Short mmCIF file of C-alpha atoms and ligand atoms in Angstrom, two decimals:
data_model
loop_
_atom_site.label_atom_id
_atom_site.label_comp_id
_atom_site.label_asym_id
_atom_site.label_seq_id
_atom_site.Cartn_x
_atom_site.Cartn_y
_atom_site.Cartn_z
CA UNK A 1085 20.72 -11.72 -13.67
CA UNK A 1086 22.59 -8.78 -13.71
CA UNK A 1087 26.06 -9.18 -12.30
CA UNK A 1088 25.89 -6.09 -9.95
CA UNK A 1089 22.40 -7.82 -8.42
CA UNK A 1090 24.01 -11.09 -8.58
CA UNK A 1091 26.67 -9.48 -6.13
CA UNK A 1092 24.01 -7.94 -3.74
CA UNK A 1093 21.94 -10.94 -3.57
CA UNK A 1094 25.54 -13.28 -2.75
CA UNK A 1095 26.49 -10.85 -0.03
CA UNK A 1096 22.93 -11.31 1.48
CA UNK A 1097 22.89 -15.24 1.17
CA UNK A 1098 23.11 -16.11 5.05
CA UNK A 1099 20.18 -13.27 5.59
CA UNK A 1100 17.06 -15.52 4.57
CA UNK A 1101 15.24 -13.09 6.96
CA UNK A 1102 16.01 -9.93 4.89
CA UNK A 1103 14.57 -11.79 1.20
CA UNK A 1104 16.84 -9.40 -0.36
CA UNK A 1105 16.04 -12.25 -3.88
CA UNK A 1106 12.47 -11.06 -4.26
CA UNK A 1107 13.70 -7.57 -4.69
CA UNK A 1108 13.26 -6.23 -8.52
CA UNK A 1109 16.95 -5.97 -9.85
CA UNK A 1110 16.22 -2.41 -11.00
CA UNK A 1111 15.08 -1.75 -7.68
CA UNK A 1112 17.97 -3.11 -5.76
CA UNK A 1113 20.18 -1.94 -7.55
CA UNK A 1114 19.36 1.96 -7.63
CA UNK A 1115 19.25 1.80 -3.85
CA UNK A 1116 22.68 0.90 -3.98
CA UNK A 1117 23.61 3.45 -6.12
CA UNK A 1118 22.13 5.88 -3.64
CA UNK A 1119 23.93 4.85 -0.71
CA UNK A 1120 27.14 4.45 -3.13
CA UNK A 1121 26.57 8.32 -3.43
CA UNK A 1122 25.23 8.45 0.35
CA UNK A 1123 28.95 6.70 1.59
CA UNK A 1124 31.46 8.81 -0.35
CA UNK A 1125 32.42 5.50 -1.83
CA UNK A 1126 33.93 6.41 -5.25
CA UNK A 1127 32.89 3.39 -7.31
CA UNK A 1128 29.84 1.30 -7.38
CA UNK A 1129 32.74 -1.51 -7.07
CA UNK A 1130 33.95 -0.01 -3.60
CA UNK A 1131 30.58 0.12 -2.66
CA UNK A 1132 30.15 -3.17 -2.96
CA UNK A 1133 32.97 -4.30 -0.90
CA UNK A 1134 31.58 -1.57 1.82
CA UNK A 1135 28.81 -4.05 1.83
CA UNK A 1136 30.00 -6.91 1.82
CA UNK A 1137 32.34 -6.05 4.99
CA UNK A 1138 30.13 -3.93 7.14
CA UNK A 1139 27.35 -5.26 9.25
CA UNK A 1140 25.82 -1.66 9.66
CA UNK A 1141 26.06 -1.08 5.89
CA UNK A 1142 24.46 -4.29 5.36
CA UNK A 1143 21.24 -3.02 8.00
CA UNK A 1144 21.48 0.46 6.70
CA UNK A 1145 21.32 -0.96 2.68
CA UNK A 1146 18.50 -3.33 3.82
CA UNK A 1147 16.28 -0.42 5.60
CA UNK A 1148 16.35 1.85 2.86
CA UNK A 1149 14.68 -0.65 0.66
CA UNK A 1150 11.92 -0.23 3.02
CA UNK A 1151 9.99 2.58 1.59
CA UNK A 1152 7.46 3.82 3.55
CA UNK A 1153 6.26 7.19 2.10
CA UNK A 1154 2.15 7.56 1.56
CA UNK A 1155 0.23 10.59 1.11
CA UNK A 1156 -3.29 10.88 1.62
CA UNK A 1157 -5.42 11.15 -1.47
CA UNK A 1158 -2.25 10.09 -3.03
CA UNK A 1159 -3.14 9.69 -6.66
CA UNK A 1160 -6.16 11.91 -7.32
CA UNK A 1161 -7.76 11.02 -10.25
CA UNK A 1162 -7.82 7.62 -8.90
CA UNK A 1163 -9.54 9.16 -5.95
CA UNK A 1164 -11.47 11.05 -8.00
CA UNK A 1165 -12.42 8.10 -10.08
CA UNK A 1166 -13.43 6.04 -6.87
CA UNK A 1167 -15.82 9.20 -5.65
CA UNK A 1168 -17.79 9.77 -8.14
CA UNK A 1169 -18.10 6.31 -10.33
CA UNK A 1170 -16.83 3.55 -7.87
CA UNK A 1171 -18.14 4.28 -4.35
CA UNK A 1172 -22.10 5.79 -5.46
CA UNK A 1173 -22.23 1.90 -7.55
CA UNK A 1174 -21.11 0.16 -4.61
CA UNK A 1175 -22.61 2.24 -1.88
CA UNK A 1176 -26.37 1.86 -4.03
CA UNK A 1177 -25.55 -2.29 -4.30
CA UNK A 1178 -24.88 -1.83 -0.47
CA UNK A 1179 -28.02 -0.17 0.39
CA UNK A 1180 -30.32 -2.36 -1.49
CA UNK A 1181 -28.77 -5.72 -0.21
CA UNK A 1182 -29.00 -5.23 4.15
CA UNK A 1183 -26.97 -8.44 4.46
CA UNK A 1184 -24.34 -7.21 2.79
CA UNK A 1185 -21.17 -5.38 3.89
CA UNK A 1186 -18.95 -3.26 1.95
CA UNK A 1187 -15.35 -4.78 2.41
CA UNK A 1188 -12.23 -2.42 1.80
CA UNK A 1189 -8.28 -3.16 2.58
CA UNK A 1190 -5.62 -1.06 2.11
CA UNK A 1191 -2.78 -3.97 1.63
CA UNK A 1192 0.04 -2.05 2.07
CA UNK A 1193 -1.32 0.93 4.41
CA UNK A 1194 2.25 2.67 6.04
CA UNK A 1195 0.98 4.96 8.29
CA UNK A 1196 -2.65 4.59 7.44
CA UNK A 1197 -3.33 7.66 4.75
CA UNK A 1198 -4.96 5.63 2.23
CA UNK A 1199 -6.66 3.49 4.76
CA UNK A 1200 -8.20 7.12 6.11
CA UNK A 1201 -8.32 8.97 2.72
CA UNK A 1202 -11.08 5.93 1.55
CA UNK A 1203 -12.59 6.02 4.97
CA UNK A 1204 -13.27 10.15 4.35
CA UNK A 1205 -14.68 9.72 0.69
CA UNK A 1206 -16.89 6.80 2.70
CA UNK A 1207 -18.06 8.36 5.28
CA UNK A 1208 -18.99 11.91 3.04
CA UNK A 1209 -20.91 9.60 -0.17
CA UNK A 1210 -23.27 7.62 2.74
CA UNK A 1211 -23.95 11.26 3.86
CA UNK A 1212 -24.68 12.83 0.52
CA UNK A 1213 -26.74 9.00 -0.24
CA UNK A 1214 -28.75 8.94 2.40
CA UNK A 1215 -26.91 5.48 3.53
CA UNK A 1216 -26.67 3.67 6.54
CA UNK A 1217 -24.63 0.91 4.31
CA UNK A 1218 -22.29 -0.87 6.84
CA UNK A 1219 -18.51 -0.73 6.00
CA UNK A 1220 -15.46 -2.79 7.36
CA UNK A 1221 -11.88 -1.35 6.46
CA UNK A 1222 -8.83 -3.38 7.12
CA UNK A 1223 -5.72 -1.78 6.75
CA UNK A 1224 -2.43 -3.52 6.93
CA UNK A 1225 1.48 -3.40 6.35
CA UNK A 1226 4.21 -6.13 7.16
CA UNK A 1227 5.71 -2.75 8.82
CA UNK A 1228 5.07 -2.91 12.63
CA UNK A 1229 6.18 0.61 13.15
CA UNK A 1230 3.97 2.05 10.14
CA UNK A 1231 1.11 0.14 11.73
CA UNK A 1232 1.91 1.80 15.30
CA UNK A 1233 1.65 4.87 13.40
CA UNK A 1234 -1.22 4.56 11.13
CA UNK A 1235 -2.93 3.55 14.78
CA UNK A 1236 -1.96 6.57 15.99
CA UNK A 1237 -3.07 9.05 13.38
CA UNK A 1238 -1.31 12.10 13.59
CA UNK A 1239 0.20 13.95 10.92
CA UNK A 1240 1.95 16.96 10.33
CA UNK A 1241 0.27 19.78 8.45
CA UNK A 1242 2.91 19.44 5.54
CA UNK A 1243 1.14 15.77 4.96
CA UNK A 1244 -2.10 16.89 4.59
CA UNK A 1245 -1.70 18.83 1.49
CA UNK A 1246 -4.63 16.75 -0.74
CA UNK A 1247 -6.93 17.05 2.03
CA UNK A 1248 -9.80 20.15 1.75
CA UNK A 1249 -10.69 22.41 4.14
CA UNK A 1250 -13.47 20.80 4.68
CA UNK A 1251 -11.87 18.11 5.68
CA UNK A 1252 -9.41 18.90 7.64
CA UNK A 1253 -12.41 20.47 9.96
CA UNK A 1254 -14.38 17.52 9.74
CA UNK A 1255 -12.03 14.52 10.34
CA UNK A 1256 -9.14 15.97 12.38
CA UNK A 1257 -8.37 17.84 15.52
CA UNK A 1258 -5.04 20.11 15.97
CA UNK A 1259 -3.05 19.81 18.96
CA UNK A 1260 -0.02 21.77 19.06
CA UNK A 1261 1.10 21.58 15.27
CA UNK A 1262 -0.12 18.14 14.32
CA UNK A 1263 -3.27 17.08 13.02
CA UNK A 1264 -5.03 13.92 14.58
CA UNK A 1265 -7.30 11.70 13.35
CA UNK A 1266 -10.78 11.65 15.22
CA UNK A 1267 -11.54 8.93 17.19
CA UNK A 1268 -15.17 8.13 15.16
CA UNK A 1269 -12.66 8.05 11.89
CA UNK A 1270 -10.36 5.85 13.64
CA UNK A 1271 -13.12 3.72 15.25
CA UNK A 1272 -13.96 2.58 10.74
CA UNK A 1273 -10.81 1.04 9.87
CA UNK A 1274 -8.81 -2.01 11.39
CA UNK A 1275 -5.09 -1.57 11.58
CA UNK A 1276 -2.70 -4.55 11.88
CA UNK A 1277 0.54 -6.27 10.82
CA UNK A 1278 0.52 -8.30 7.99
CA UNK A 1279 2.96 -9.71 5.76
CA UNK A 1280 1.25 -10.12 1.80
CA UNK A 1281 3.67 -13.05 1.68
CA UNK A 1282 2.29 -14.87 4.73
CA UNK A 1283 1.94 -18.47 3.72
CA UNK A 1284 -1.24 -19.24 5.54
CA UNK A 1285 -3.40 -16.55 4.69
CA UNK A 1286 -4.52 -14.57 1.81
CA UNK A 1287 -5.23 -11.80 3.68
CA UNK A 1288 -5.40 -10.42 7.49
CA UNK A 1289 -6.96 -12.89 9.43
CA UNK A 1290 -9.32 -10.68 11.29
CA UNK A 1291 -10.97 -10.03 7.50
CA UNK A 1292 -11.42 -13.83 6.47
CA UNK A 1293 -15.31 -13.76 6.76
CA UNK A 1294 -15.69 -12.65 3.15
CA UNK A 1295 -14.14 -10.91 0.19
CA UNK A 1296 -13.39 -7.65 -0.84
CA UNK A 1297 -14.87 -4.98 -3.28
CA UNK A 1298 -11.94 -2.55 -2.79
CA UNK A 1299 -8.42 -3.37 -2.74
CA UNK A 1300 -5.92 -1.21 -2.52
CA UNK A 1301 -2.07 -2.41 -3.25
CA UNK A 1302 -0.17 0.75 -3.99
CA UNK A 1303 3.58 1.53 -4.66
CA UNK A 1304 4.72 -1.73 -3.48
CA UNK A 1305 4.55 -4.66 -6.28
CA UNK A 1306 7.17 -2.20 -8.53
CA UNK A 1307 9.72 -3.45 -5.17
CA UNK A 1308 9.55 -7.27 -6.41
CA UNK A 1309 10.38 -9.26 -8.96
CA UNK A 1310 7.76 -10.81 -11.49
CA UNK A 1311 7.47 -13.91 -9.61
CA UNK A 1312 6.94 -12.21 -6.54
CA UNK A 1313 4.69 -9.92 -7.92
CA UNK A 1314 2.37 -13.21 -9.11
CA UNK A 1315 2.46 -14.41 -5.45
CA UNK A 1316 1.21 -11.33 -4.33
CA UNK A 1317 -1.54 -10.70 -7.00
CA UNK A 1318 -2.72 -13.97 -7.38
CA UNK A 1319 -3.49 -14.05 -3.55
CA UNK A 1320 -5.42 -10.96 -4.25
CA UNK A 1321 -7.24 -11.98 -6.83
CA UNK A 1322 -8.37 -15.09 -4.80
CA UNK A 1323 -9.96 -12.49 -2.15
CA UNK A 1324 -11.79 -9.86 -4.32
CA UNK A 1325 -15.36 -10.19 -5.03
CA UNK A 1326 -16.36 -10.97 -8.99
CA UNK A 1327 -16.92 -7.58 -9.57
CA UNK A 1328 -13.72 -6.57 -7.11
CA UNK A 1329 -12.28 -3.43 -7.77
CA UNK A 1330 -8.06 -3.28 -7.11
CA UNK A 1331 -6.22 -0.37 -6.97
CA UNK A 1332 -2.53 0.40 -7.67
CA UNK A 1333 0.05 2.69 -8.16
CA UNK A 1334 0.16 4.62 -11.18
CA UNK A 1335 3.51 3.74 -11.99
CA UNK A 1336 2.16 -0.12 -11.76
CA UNK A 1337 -0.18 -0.20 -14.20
CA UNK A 1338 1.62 -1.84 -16.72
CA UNK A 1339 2.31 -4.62 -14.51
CA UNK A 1340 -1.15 -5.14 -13.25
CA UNK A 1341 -1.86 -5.46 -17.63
CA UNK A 1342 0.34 -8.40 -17.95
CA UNK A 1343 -1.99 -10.25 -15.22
CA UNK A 1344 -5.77 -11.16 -15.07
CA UNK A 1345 -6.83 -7.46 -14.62
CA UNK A 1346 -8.11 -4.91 -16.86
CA UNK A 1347 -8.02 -0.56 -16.34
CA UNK A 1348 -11.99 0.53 -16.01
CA UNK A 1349 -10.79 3.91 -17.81
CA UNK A 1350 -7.36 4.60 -19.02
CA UNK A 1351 -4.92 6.24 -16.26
CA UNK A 1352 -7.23 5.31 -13.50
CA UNK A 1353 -4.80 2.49 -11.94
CA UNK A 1354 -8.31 1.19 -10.99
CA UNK A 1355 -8.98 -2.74 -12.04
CA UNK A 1356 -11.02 -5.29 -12.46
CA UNK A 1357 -10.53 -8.97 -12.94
CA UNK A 1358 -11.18 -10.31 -16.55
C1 SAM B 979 5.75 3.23 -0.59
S1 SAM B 979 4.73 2.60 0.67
C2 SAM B 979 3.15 2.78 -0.09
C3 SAM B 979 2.07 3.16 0.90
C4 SAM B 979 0.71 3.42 0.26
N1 SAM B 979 0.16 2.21 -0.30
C5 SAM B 979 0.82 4.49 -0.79
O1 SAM B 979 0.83 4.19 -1.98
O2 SAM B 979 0.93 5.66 -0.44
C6 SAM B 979 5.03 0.86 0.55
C7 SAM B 979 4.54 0.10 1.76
O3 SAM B 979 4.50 -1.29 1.40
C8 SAM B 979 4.82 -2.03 2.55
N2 SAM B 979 5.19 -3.39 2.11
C9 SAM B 979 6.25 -3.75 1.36
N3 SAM B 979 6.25 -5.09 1.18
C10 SAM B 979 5.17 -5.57 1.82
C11 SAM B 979 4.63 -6.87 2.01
N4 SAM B 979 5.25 -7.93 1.51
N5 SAM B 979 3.49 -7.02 2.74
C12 SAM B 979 2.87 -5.93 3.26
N6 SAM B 979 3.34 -4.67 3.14
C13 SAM B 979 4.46 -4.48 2.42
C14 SAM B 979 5.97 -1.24 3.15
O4 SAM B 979 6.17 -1.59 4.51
C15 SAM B 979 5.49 0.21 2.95
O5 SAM B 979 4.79 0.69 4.06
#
């Protein structure tokens, strides 16, 4: 291990709460170099030390590993990719099988814009098919106050900037200057807290009653090591149905190509298992 993470990880050793040894060293080890810069401290060595000695340094080093930035519509050829291939196959399985649902989690949701952005393209393809198909959405985050927020739904207008016009008229109300969610949106997707490295379950236990054709897990595996990353993926691949599709970041998809999955088209960060 790098001796700079080595460092980071010994001043965390009595926080087994924080899990500051999952953490990619790459990862850990930037974000201390940003609040080196942050501090004033004028070596990464004196940062270090700043650490090691200050409870509030400690807190304020551990919360800004907790990245919480989404957009909706995030990556869009991803979203493109899902509108017009992904969700017209699985929406036509849908409508020719009544017993079955279609079964969608955002796995890492922060304050719900992926959860929604899928819930949008949804809604609009059952419209354009014809389809009554029935869909469950789970979204989730070990983040309590993303969750609060993703409940919530309301956004200012500078985060809505990949949603259309359309849109915007269709699935949200103004009030003052924020945009919120409307209630027959909200009322498609389950919000709550949970952690992907719960021990007992693979995935929210409100969603147990069957696997998944979508999954989304975006910007978060890059965060954790290799090992960690396994855990994480190997959970999810235990959930998704055979022909499962998972979604990542685009920045991920290397690491998604060193596990059982396989890109349906190059640069789509869309996969399937082998
Ligand atoms: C950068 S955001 C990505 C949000 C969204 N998926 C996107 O790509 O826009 C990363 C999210 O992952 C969540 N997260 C990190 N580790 C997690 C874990 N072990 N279980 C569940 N959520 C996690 C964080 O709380 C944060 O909200």
């Amino acid at each position: 291990m790098n001796n700079h993470a080595y460092h980071i990880n010994d001043i965390f050793i009595n926080h087994d709460e924080m899990n500051i040894s999952r953490y990619d060293e790459t990862f850990l080890i930037n974000s201390a170099k940003r609040r080196c810069a942050a501090t004033g401290c004028s070596s990464f060595e004196d940062y270090l030390e700043l650490l090691e000695d200050s409870e509030l340094e400690r807190m304020t080093f551990y919360d800004s590993l907790q990245i919480g930035y989404s957009s909706f519509f995030r990556n869009p050829l991803t979203f493109y990719t899902l509108e017009k291939i992904v969700l017209p196959e699985l929406i036509a399985e849908t409508k020719n099988n009544q017993s079955k649902d279609l079964r969608i989690w955002s796995a890492a949701c922060a304050a719900g814009q992926e959860a929604y952005s899928i819930a949008m393209l949804i809604e609009e393809q059952k419209v354009c098919n014809d389809s009554k198909c029935n869909c469950l959405i789970f979204g989730t985050d070990k983040d309590e106050e993303q969750v609060k927020l993703a409940l919530k739904g309301q956004y200012a207008r500078h985060a809505l900037d990949n949603i259309s016009l359309y849109q915007l008229d269709k699935w949200f109300v103004k009030y003052n200057n924020t945009y919120h969610i409307k209630q027959e949106l909200k009322e498609k997707i389950s919000f709550s807290v949970f952690d992907l490295f719960n021990k007992q379950y693979c995935c929210p236990p409100a969603s147990i009653f069957g696997h998944f054709d979508i999954i989304f897990c975006v910007n978060l595996l890059f965060y954790y090591k290799e090992k960690f990353r396994k855990i994480i993926l190997d959970k999810i691949e235990a959930v998704m149905t055979e022909k499962g599709f998972l979604i990542t970041g685009e920045t991920e998809r290397d690491i998604l190509m060193k596990h059982h999955f396989k890109e349906i088209y190059p640069q789509s960060a869309i996969f399937r298992k082998y």
